[in-house]
């Protein structure tokens, strides 16, 4: 019953409010809340009942920072209970400042150290392709500061050449990269053979359109600019 | 052993649809045929070793059994955090097969030497570490590892013993000392035959293992109890003392002495030359092991 009471987009702020954290993580949570909601509400085919189904869509939170928004969306969609949120980061809670896949129902990866999600996503996409599972998508969410990590560029270049169509990278750009990305982040992906779109973070229709845009035979990058 | 690895993995790829091989250019030419048969399950990522381990972690998350292979320095040292997080912390497994040993391409210099690989992996829980001393042992250990879902490191070497020995049964005595023997010598993988030669004139038990993690503590206790003295000489082909803490744990409740031989921790050997040159520099040639053994046991 509790989850039914907090299952709408309008409830997310209250759900995030149940958790407390340092300001940097709060800001990170706010910048990802809208794209997380659009993904779980309209794009991804995964439910609390299908978290182990081989044909589920996979969402990999590479940017493990600021997971309050992620936990709030997982609670709104029934993966977590509201009670889970109330005691987050306590020693017996499954929820920490960085998610652990072995503790959080619905979390596909454990993250927190920057630059690991896209490599794991490439491997997941390769694994699905090798098993001829053409339907599931693999969506990896990164931050623009996280893109500094060189491991991402190994993954971006390879995924483009390998034509991993089932892979989508969502890069939330809140201008936190210390040295910036002249020419824009989308350019980094298109140069490597990806299809890339850039959309504002509050526009749910634009987010949905970008996340579901056709990208025949190549991976998709959606750059979400925080405005 | 690299040829054995190629043969066993190629054959397994033909019969097990859940197996995938990831490469980072090294040895890719040797897998050209099997790659043509299974293009979705033999993937050369290019020189991208962080992705090599990250992608292995992702493959394992989909239920597949990944095998990753390159030089030890680029398989374990360069992507060490990926080993820690993309496999261990995700709770997934893979088979990692390295080539090059500690210094098997000495002409390439320090960049291609990885004597610290086993010690590094030893900082992470849950790894099985095989150090075969013969190609037949490598084949058996690999065939045993491929069907699993655990984390396995297979340290392949182009050097070794002329004869294969038992694998998978912990410490196996190869030469038994008398009840008044001076102690136990543990030879790991490729070290065995030089250890046998170096201790020929000593009354000691020489035991062998090709699997150092998990370490057979119970086996060492048994062998030590049967020996005349609780003096243990450990001879490993990688960083000296890598398994010293295992020996100490195995014998924690009895007085004992131990000496560890292996690749020197104290200084880089900056010469090129041959493997024999490096064996001598680290005291790992037969003469070096013999001198250390006499000094340790005949005090």
Coordinates of C-alpha atoms in Angstrom, one line a residue:
Chain A
X1 CA 0.0 0.0 0.0
X2 CA 2.8 2.3 0.9
X3 CA 4.3 2.1 -2.6
X4 CA 1.0 2.7 -4.2
X5 CA 0.8 6.0 -2.3
X6 CA 4.2 7.1 -3.6
X7 CA 4.1 6.0 -7.2
X8 CA 3.9 9.3 -9.2
X9 CA 6.5 11.7 -10.5
X10 CA 5.0 14.3 -8.1
X11 CA 5.9 12.0 -5.2
X12 CA 9.6 11.8 -6.0
X13 CA 10.6 15.0 -4.2
X14 CA 8.9 13.7 -1.0
X15 CA 10.7 10.3 -1.5
X16 CA 14.1 12.0 -1.9
X17 CA 13.2 14.1 1.2
X18 CA 13.1 10.9 3.3
X19 CA 16.8 10.6 2.7
X20 CA 19.5 13.0 3.7
X21 CA 23.0 13.5 2.4
X22 CA 25.7 15.9 1.7
X23 CA 25.0 18.8 -0.7
X24 CA 27.1 17.5 -3.6
X25 CA 25.1 14.2 -3.6
X26 CA 21.8 16.1 -3.3
X27 CA 22.6 18.1 -6.4
X28 CA 23.6 15.0 -8.2
X29 CA 20.3 13.4 -7.3
X30 CA 18.3 16.4 -8.5
X31 CA 20.1 16.5 -11.9
X32 CA 19.3 12.9 -12.7
X33 CA 15.7 12.7 -11.3
X34 CA 13.9 13.5 -14.5
X35 CA 15.7 11.2 -16.9
X36 CA 15.6 8.4 -14.3
X37 CA 11.8 8.9 -14.1
X38 CA 11.3 8.9 -17.8
X39 CA 13.5 5.8 -18.2
X40 CA 11.7 3.7 -15.5
X41 CA 8.2 5.1 -16.3
X42 CA 8.2 5.0 -20.1
X43 CA 11.3 3.4 -21.6
X44 CA 12.7 0.5 -19.7
X45 CA 11.0 -2.9 -19.7
X46 CA 11.7 -4.1 -16.2
X47 CA 9.6 -4.5 -13.1
X48 CA 10.2 -5.8 -9.6
X49 CA 9.0 -9.2 -10.8
X50 CA 11.4 -9.4 -13.7
X51 CA 14.7 -8.3 -12.1
X52 CA 16.3 -11.6 -13.0
X53 CA 14.6 -12.2 -16.3
X54 CA 17.2 -12.7 -19.1
X55 CA 15.1 -10.5 -21.5
X56 CA 14.7 -7.5 -19.1
X57 CA 16.1 -4.1 -20.0
X58 CA 19.2 -3.3 -18.0
X59 CA 19.8 0.1 -16.4
X60 CA 23.4 0.6 -15.1
X61 CA 23.9 3.6 -12.9
X62 CA 27.6 4.2 -13.6
X63 CA 27.7 7.5 -11.8
X64 CA 27.1 6.0 -8.4
X65 CA 27.1 9.4 -6.8
X66 CA 23.8 11.0 -5.7
X67 CA 21.7 7.8 -5.7
X68 CA 18.9 9.4 -3.7
X69 CA 17.0 10.1 -7.0
X70 CA 17.7 6.6 -8.2
X71 CA 16.4 5.1 -4.9
X72 CA 13.4 7.3 -5.0
X73 CA 12.5 6.1 -8.5
X74 CA 13.1 2.5 -7.6
X75 CA 10.8 3.0 -4.6
X76 CA 8.1 4.7 -6.7
X77 CA 8.2 1.7 -9.1
X78 CA 8.0 -0.9 -6.3
X79 CA 11.6 -2.2 -6.3
X80 CA 12.2 -0.7 -2.8
X81 CA 9.9 0.1 0.0
X82 CA 9.4 3.6 1.5
X83 CA 10.8 2.0 4.7
X84 CA 14.0 1.2 2.9
X85 CA 14.5 5.0 2.2
X86 CA 14.0 6.1 5.8
X87 CA 17.1 4.4 7.2
X88 CA 19.4 4.7 4.2
X89 CA 23.1 4.7 4.9
X90 CA 22.6 3.0 8.3
X91 CA 24.7 -0.1 8.8
X92 CA 21.8 -2.5 8.3
X93 CA 20.3 -0.6 5.3
X94 CA 20.7 -1.9 1.8
X95 CA 21.1 1.7 0.6
X96 CA 24.3 3.6 0.8
X97 CA 25.7 6.7 -0.8
X98 CA 26.9 4.4 -3.6
X99 CA 24.6 1.5 -4.7
X100 CA 25.6 -2.2 -4.2
X101 CA 23.9 -4.6 -6.6
X102 CA 24.0 -7.4 -4.1
X103 CA 22.0 -5.3 -1.6
X104 CA 19.7 -3.2 -3.7
X105 CA 16.8 -5.0 -5.4
X106 CA 16.7 -3.9 -9.1
X107 CA 20.3 -2.4 -9.1
X108 CA 22.1 -4.0 -12.0
X109 CA 25.6 -2.9 -10.9
X110 CA 27.5 -1.8 -7.9
X111 CA 29.0 1.6 -8.6
X112 CA 30.7 4.6 -7.0
X113 CA 34.1 4.6 -8.5
X114 CA 33.8 6.6 -11.7
X115 CA 34.3 5.1 -15.1
X116 CA 33.2 1.5 -14.6
X117 CA 29.6 1.4 -15.9
X118 CA 30.2 1.8 -19.6
X119 CA 32.7 -1.1 -19.7
X120 CA 30.3 -3.3 -17.8
X121 CA 27.5 -2.1 -20.2
X122 CA 29.6 -3.0 -23.3
X123 CA 30.1 -6.5 -21.8
X124 CA 26.4 -6.8 -21.0
X125 CA 25.5 -5.8 -24.6
X126 CA 28.1 -8.3 -26.0
X127 CA 26.6 -11.0 -23.8
X128 CA 23.1 -10.3 -24.9
X129 CA 24.2 -10.3 -28.6
X130 CA 26.1 -13.6 -28.2
X131 CA 22.9 -15.1 -26.8
X132 CA 20.8 -13.7 -29.7
X133 CA 18.7 -11.7 -27.2
X134 CA 17.9 -8.8 -29.6
X135 CA 15.1 -7.2 -27.6
X136 CA 16.7 -6.0 -24.3
X137 CA 18.4 -2.6 -24.1
X138 CA 21.4 -1.7 -21.9
X139 CA 21.2 1.9 -20.7
X140 CA 24.2 3.3 -18.8
X141 CA 23.9 6.6 -17.0
X142 CA 27.1 8.7 -16.6
X143 CA 28.0 12.2 -15.6
X144 CA 30.0 14.7 -17.6
X145 CA 32.7 14.8 -14.9
X146 CA 32.8 11.0 -14.9
X147 CA 33.6 11.2 -18.6
X148 CA 37.1 12.4 -17.6
X149 CA 37.9 8.8 -16.8
X150 CA 39.9 7.2 -19.6
X151 CA 38.1 3.9 -19.2
X152 CA 35.0 5.5 -20.8
X153 CA 36.9 6.3 -23.9
X154 CA 38.0 2.7 -24.3
X155 CA 34.4 1.7 -24.2
X156 CA 33.0 4.5 -26.4
X157 CA 35.5 3.8 -29.2
X158 CA 34.9 0.0 -29.1
X159 CA 31.1 0.2 -28.8
X160 CA 31.0 2.5 -31.9
X161 CA 33.1 0.2 -34.0
X162 CA 31.3 -2.9 -32.8
X163 CA 27.9 -1.4 -33.7
X164 CA 26.4 -2.2 -30.3
X165 CA 22.9 -1.0 -31.2
X166 CA 21.4 -2.3 -27.9
X167 CA 23.7 0.0 -25.9
X168 CA 22.6 3.5 -24.8
X169 CA 24.8 5.9 -22.9
X170 CA 22.9 8.7 -21.1
X171 CA 25.4 11.5 -20.1
X172 CA 24.0 14.0 -17.6
X173 CA 25.9 17.2 -18.3
X174 CA 25.8 19.5 -15.3
X175 CA 29.1 21.2 -16.3
X176 CA 31.0 19.5 -13.5
X177 CA 34.0 18.3 -15.6
X178 CA 37.0 20.3 -14.5
X179 CA 38.4 20.9 -18.0
X180 CA 35.1 20.8 -19.9
X181 CA 34.3 19.2 -23.2
X182 CA 34.8 21.8 -26.0
X183 CA 32.4 21.3 -28.9
X184 CA 30.0 19.4 -26.7
X185 CA 29.8 15.9 -25.3
X186 CA 27.7 14.5 -28.2
X187 CA 30.6 15.2 -30.6
X188 CA 32.7 12.7 -28.6
X189 CA 30.2 10.0 -29.4
X190 CA 29.3 10.8 -33.0
X191 CA 33.0 10.9 -33.9
X192 CA 33.3 7.3 -32.7
X193 CA 30.3 6.1 -34.7
X194 CA 27.4 6.6 -32.2
X195 CA 24.1 8.3 -32.9
X196 CA 23.8 11.2 -30.4
X197 CA 21.1 13.6 -29.3
X198 CA 21.2 16.5 -26.8
X199 CA 18.1 17.4 -24.7
X200 CA 17.3 19.5 -21.7
X201 CA 16.8 17.6 -18.4
X202 CA 13.3 18.9 -17.5
X203 CA 11.6 18.2 -20.8
X204 CA 10.1 14.7 -20.4
X205 CA 8.7 14.6 -24.0
X206 CA 12.2 15.5 -25.4
X207 CA 13.9 13.0 -23.1
X208 CA 11.5 10.3 -24.2
X209 CA 12.0 11.2 -27.8
X210 CA 15.8 11.1 -27.5
X211 CA 15.8 7.8 -25.6
X212 CA 13.6 6.1 -28.1
X213 CA 15.1 7.6 -31.3
X214 CA 15.9 5.1 -34.0
X215 CA 19.6 4.4 -34.3
X216 CA 20.0 1.6 -36.8
X217 CA 23.1 -0.5 -36.2
X218 CA 24.9 1.9 -33.9
X219 CA 24.8 2.7 -30.2
X220 CA 22.8 5.7 -28.9
X221 CA 24.1 8.5 -26.8
X222 CA 21.7 10.9 -25.1
X223 CA 23.3 14.0 -23.6
X224 CA 21.0 15.5 -20.9
X225 CA 21.9 19.1 -20.2
X226 CA 21.0 20.4 -16.8
X227 CA 19.3 23.7 -17.1
Chain B
X1 CA 51.4 -23.4 -22.5
X2 CA 50.1 -20.5 -24.6
X3 CA 49.5 -23.0 -27.5
X4 CA 47.7 -25.3 -25.0
X5 CA 45.6 -22.4 -23.9
X6 CA 44.7 -21.6 -27.5
X7 CA 43.8 -25.3 -28.2
X8 CA 41.7 -25.9 -25.1
X9 CA 39.8 -22.6 -25.3
X10 CA 39.1 -23.0 -29.1
X11 CA 37.8 -26.4 -28.5
X12 CA 35.6 -25.3 -25.6
X13 CA 34.2 -22.4 -27.7
X14 CA 33.0 -25.0 -30.2
X15 CA 31.1 -27.0 -27.7
X16 CA 29.9 -24.5 -25.0
X17 CA 27.7 -21.7 -26.3
X18 CA 28.0 -19.9 -22.9
X19 CA 31.7 -19.3 -23.2
X20 CA 33.2 -16.1 -24.5
X21 CA 36.8 -15.1 -25.1
X22 CA 38.0 -11.5 -24.8
X23 CA 41.3 -10.4 -26.2
X24 CA 43.3 -7.2 -26.2
X25 CA 45.4 -7.8 -29.4
X26 CA 47.8 -10.2 -27.7
X27 CA 47.5 -13.7 -29.2
X28 CA 44.6 -12.5 -31.4
X29 CA 46.3 -14.1 -34.5
X30 CA 46.3 -17.5 -32.8
X31 CA 42.5 -17.3 -32.4
X32 CA 41.7 -16.2 -36.0
X33 CA 40.1 -19.5 -37.0
X34 CA 37.8 -19.9 -34.0
X35 CA 37.0 -16.2 -34.1
X36 CA 35.7 -16.7 -37.7
X37 CA 33.4 -19.6 -36.4
X38 CA 32.1 -17.6 -33.4
X39 CA 32.4 -13.9 -34.1
X40 CA 30.0 -12.9 -31.3
X41 CA 31.9 -14.9 -28.7
X42 CA 35.5 -14.2 -29.6
X43 CA 36.0 -10.5 -29.3
X44 CA 39.3 -8.6 -29.8
X45 CA 38.8 -5.2 -28.1
X46 CA 42.1 -3.8 -29.3
X47 CA 44.7 -2.5 -26.8
X48 CA 42.0 -1.7 -24.2
X49 CA 42.7 -3.5 -21.0
X50 CA 40.4 -1.6 -18.7
X51 CA 37.6 -2.6 -21.1
X52 CA 39.0 -6.1 -21.2
X53 CA 38.0 -6.7 -17.6
X54 CA 35.0 -4.4 -17.6
X55 CA 33.5 -6.2 -20.5
X56 CA 34.3 -9.5 -18.9
X57 CA 32.3 -8.4 -15.9
X58 CA 29.4 -7.4 -18.1
X59 CA 29.4 -10.7 -19.9
X60 CA 29.3 -12.5 -16.6
X61 CA 26.3 -10.4 -15.6
X62 CA 24.4 -11.9 -18.5
X63 CA 25.2 -15.4 -17.3
X64 CA 28.1 -16.1 -19.8
X65 CA 31.5 -17.4 -18.8
X66 CA 34.1 -14.9 -19.9
X67 CA 37.8 -15.7 -20.5
X68 CA 40.2 -12.8 -20.7
X69 CA 43.8 -13.1 -21.9
X70 CA 46.9 -10.9 -22.3
X71 CA 50.3 -10.4 -20.8
X72 CA 50.2 -10.6 -17.0
X73 CA 51.3 -7.0 -16.6
X74 CA 48.3 -5.8 -18.7
X75 CA 45.9 -8.4 -17.4
X76 CA 46.4 -7.9 -13.6
X77 CA 48.4 -4.7 -13.0
X78 CA 47.0 -2.2 -15.5
X79 CA 43.3 -2.9 -14.9
X80 CA 43.6 -3.8 -11.2
X81 CA 40.6 -1.7 -10.1
X82 CA 38.5 -3.4 -12.7
X83 CA 39.4 -6.7 -11.2
X84 CA 38.4 -5.4 -7.8
X85 CA 35.2 -3.8 -8.8
X86 CA 33.9 -5.1 -12.2
X87 CA 34.4 -8.8 -11.1
X88 CA 34.8 -9.0 -7.3
X89 CA 32.5 -6.2 -6.2
X90 CA 29.8 -7.2 -8.7
X91 CA 29.9 -10.7 -7.3
X92 CA 30.7 -12.2 -10.7
X93 CA 33.5 -14.4 -12.0
X94 CA 35.8 -14.9 -15.0
X95 CA 38.8 -16.9 -16.1
X96 CA 41.9 -14.8 -16.5
X97 CA 44.8 -16.4 -18.4
X98 CA 48.1 -14.5 -18.5
X99 CA 51.1 -15.1 -20.5
X100 CA 54.7 -14.1 -19.9
X101 CA 55.3 -15.2 -16.3
X102 CA 57.5 -13.0 -14.2
X103 CA 60.1 -12.2 -16.9
X104 CA 59.7 -14.5 -19.9
X105 CA 60.4 -11.8 -22.4
X106 CA 63.4 -10.2 -20.7
X107 CA 64.4 -8.3 -23.8
X108 CA 61.3 -6.2 -23.5
X109 CA 62.4 -5.0 -20.1
X110 CA 60.5 -4.1 -16.9
X111 CA 57.3 -3.0 -18.7
X112 CA 56.6 -6.6 -19.6
X113 CA 57.5 -8.2 -16.3
X114 CA 54.8 -9.0 -13.8
X115 CA 56.3 -10.7 -10.8
X116 CA 53.7 -9.0 -8.5
X117 CA 50.6 -10.4 -10.2
X118 CA 49.8 -13.1 -7.6
X119 CA 50.6 -10.9 -4.7
X120 CA 48.2 -8.2 -6.1
X121 CA 45.4 -10.7 -6.7
X122 CA 46.0 -11.9 -3.1
X123 CA 44.7 -8.6 -1.8
X124 CA 41.2 -9.6 -3.2
X125 CA 39.0 -12.3 -1.8
X126 CA 37.6 -15.2 -3.7
X127 CA 40.3 -15.8 -6.3
X128 CA 41.6 -19.3 -7.3
X129 CA 45.2 -19.0 -8.6
X130 CA 46.7 -21.7 -10.7
X131 CA 50.4 -21.7 -11.6
X132 CA 50.9 -24.8 -13.7
X133 CA 54.4 -26.2 -14.2
X134 CA 53.6 -28.1 -17.4
X135 CA 51.3 -27.7 -20.4
X136 CA 49.3 -30.8 -19.5
X137 CA 48.7 -29.3 -16.1
X138 CA 47.6 -26.1 -17.7
X139 CA 45.1 -28.0 -19.9
X140 CA 43.6 -29.9 -17.0
X141 CA 43.3 -26.8 -14.8
X142 CA 41.8 -24.8 -17.6
X143 CA 39.3 -27.5 -18.4
X144 CA 38.3 -27.5 -14.8
X145 CA 37.9 -23.8 -14.6
X146 CA 35.9 -23.1 -17.8
X147 CA 32.5 -24.6 -16.6
X148 CA 32.4 -22.5 -13.4
X149 CA 31.2 -19.1 -12.5
X150 CA 34.0 -18.2 -10.0
X151 CA 37.1 -16.0 -10.3
X152 CA 40.1 -17.9 -11.6
X153 CA 43.6 -16.7 -12.5
X154 CA 45.7 -19.1 -14.7
X155 CA 49.3 -18.0 -14.8
X156 CA 50.7 -19.5 -18.0
X157 CA 54.4 -19.9 -18.5
X158 CA 56.5 -21.1 -21.4
X159 CA 59.0 -22.6 -19.0
X160 CA 58.4 -25.4 -16.7
X161 CA 59.1 -29.0 -15.8
X162 CA 59.7 -31.8 -18.3
X163 CA 57.0 -34.0 -16.7
X164 CA 53.5 -33.1 -15.5
X165 CA 52.4 -33.7 -11.9
X166 CA 49.1 -34.1 -10.1
X167 CA 46.9 -31.0 -10.0
X168 CA 43.8 -30.2 -8.0
X169 CA 44.8 -32.2 -5.0
X170 CA 46.6 -29.6 -2.9
X171 CA 50.2 -30.1 -1.9
X172 CA 51.5 -33.4 -3.3
X173 CA 54.8 -34.9 -2.0
X174 CA 57.2 -35.6 -4.8
X175 CA 60.1 -36.7 -2.7
X176 CA 59.5 -37.8 0.9
X177 CA 62.1 -37.1 3.6
X178 CA 62.8 -39.4 6.5
X179 CA 61.2 -39.0 10.0
X180 CA 64.3 -37.1 10.9
X181 CA 64.2 -34.9 7.9
X182 CA 65.3 -31.3 8.1
X183 CA 61.9 -30.0 6.9
X184 CA 59.7 -29.3 3.9
X185 CA 60.4 -27.6 0.6
X186 CA 57.3 -26.4 -1.2
X187 CA 57.9 -25.9 -5.0
X188 CA 55.3 -24.0 -6.9
X189 CA 54.6 -24.8 -10.6
X190 CA 57.7 -24.2 -12.9
X191 CA 60.1 -24.2 -9.9
X192 CA 59.8 -28.0 -9.2
X193 CA 62.6 -29.6 -11.2
X194 CA 65.2 -27.0 -10.2
X195 CA 64.1 -27.4 -6.6
X196 CA 64.5 -31.2 -6.8
X197 CA 68.0 -30.7 -8.3
X198 CA 68.9 -28.1 -5.7
X199 CA 67.9 -30.2 -2.7
X200 CA 69.1 -33.6 -4.0
X201 CA 71.6 -34.0 -1.2
X202 CA 69.3 -32.9 1.6
X203 CA 67.0 -35.0 3.7
X204 CA 63.8 -33.0 3.1
X205 CA 60.3 -33.6 1.8
X206 CA 59.7 -31.8 -1.5
X207 CA 56.0 -31.0 -2.1
X208 CA 54.5 -29.6 -5.3
X209 CA 51.5 -27.6 -6.1
X210 CA 50.1 -25.9 -9.2
X211 CA 47.3 -24.2 -7.2
X212 CA 48.4 -21.6 -4.6
X213 CA 45.0 -20.1 -3.9
X214 CA 43.2 -21.4 -2.0
X215 CA 46.3 -22.6 -0.2
X216 CA 46.4 -26.1 1.1
X217 CA 47.1 -25.2 4.8
X218 CA 45.9 -28.6 6.0
X219 CA 48.3 -30.4 3.6
X220 CA 51.2 -28.3 4.8
X221 CA 50.4 -29.1 8.4
X222 CA 50.3 -32.8 7.6
X223 CA 53.7 -32.7 5.7
X224 CA 55.3 -30.6 8.5
X225 CA 54.0 -33.0 11.2
X226 CA 55.6 -35.9 9.4
X227 CA 59.0 -34.1 9.0
X228 CA 61.8 -34.1 11.5
X229 CA 61.7 -30.3 11.8
X230 CA 59.1 -27.6 11.2
X231 CA 61.3 -25.7 8.8
X232 CA 59.7 -24.6 5.5
X233 CA 61.4 -23.5 2.4
X234 CA 58.9 -21.9 0.0
X235 CA 60.0 -21.5 -3.7
X236 CA 57.7 -19.5 -5.9
X237 CA 58.2 -18.2 -9.4
X238 CA 56.9 -14.7 -8.7
X239 CA 57.4 -12.1 -5.9
X240 CA 59.3 -13.6 -3.0
X241 CA 57.2 -14.3 0.0
X242 CA 53.9 -14.1 -1.8
X243 CA 52.6 -17.2 0.1
X244 CA 54.6 -16.6 3.3
X245 CA 51.5 -15.5 5.1
X246 CA 49.7 -18.7 4.2
X247 CA 52.6 -20.7 5.6
X248 CA 52.4 -18.7 8.7
X249 CA 48.7 -19.2 9.0
X250 CA 49.0 -22.9 8.4
X251 CA 51.5 -23.3 11.2
X252 CA 50.3 -20.5 13.5
X253 CA 50.0 -22.8 16.5
X254 CA 53.4 -24.4 16.3
X255 CA 57.0 -23.2 16.4
X256 CA 58.5 -23.1 12.9
X257 CA 61.0 -21.4 10.7
X258 CA 60.4 -20.4 7.1
X259 CA 62.3 -18.9 4.2
X260 CA 60.7 -17.6 1.0
X261 CA 62.5 -17.6 -2.3
X262 CA 61.1 -15.8 -5.4
X263 CA 61.6 -12.7 -7.5
X264 CA 63.4 -10.0 -5.4
X265 CA 61.3 -7.4 -3.8
X266 CA 64.2 -5.1 -3.1
X267 CA 65.2 -3.7 -6.5
X268 CA 64.3 -3.8 -10.1
X269 CA 66.7 -5.8 -12.3
X270 CA 67.4 -3.4 -15.1
X271 CA 69.2 -5.8 -17.4
X272 CA 67.7 -7.4 -20.5
X273 CA 69.5 -10.6 -21.5
X274 CA 67.9 -14.0 -21.0
X275 CA 65.6 -15.6 -18.5
X276 CA 68.6 -17.5 -17.1
X277 CA 70.3 -14.2 -16.4
X278 CA 67.3 -13.1 -14.4
X279 CA 67.0 -16.4 -12.6
X280 CA 70.6 -15.9 -11.4
X281 CA 70.0 -12.3 -10.4
X282 CA 67.1 -13.4 -8.2
X283 CA 68.7 -16.5 -6.9
X284 CA 66.2 -18.7 -8.6
X285 CA 68.6 -20.8 -10.6
X286 CA 69.4 -24.2 -9.3
X287 CA 72.7 -23.0 -7.8
X288 CA 70.9 -20.1 -6.1
X289 CA 68.1 -22.3 -4.6
X290 CA 70.7 -24.9 -3.6
X291 CA 72.8 -22.3 -1.7
X292 CA 69.8 -20.8 0.0
X293 CA 68.5 -24.3 1.0
X294 CA 71.8 -25.4 2.5
X295 CA 72.1 -22.2 4.5
X296 CA 68.6 -22.5 5.7
X297 CA 68.5 -26.2 6.6
X298 CA 72.0 -27.0 7.6
X299 CA 72.3 -24.3 10.3

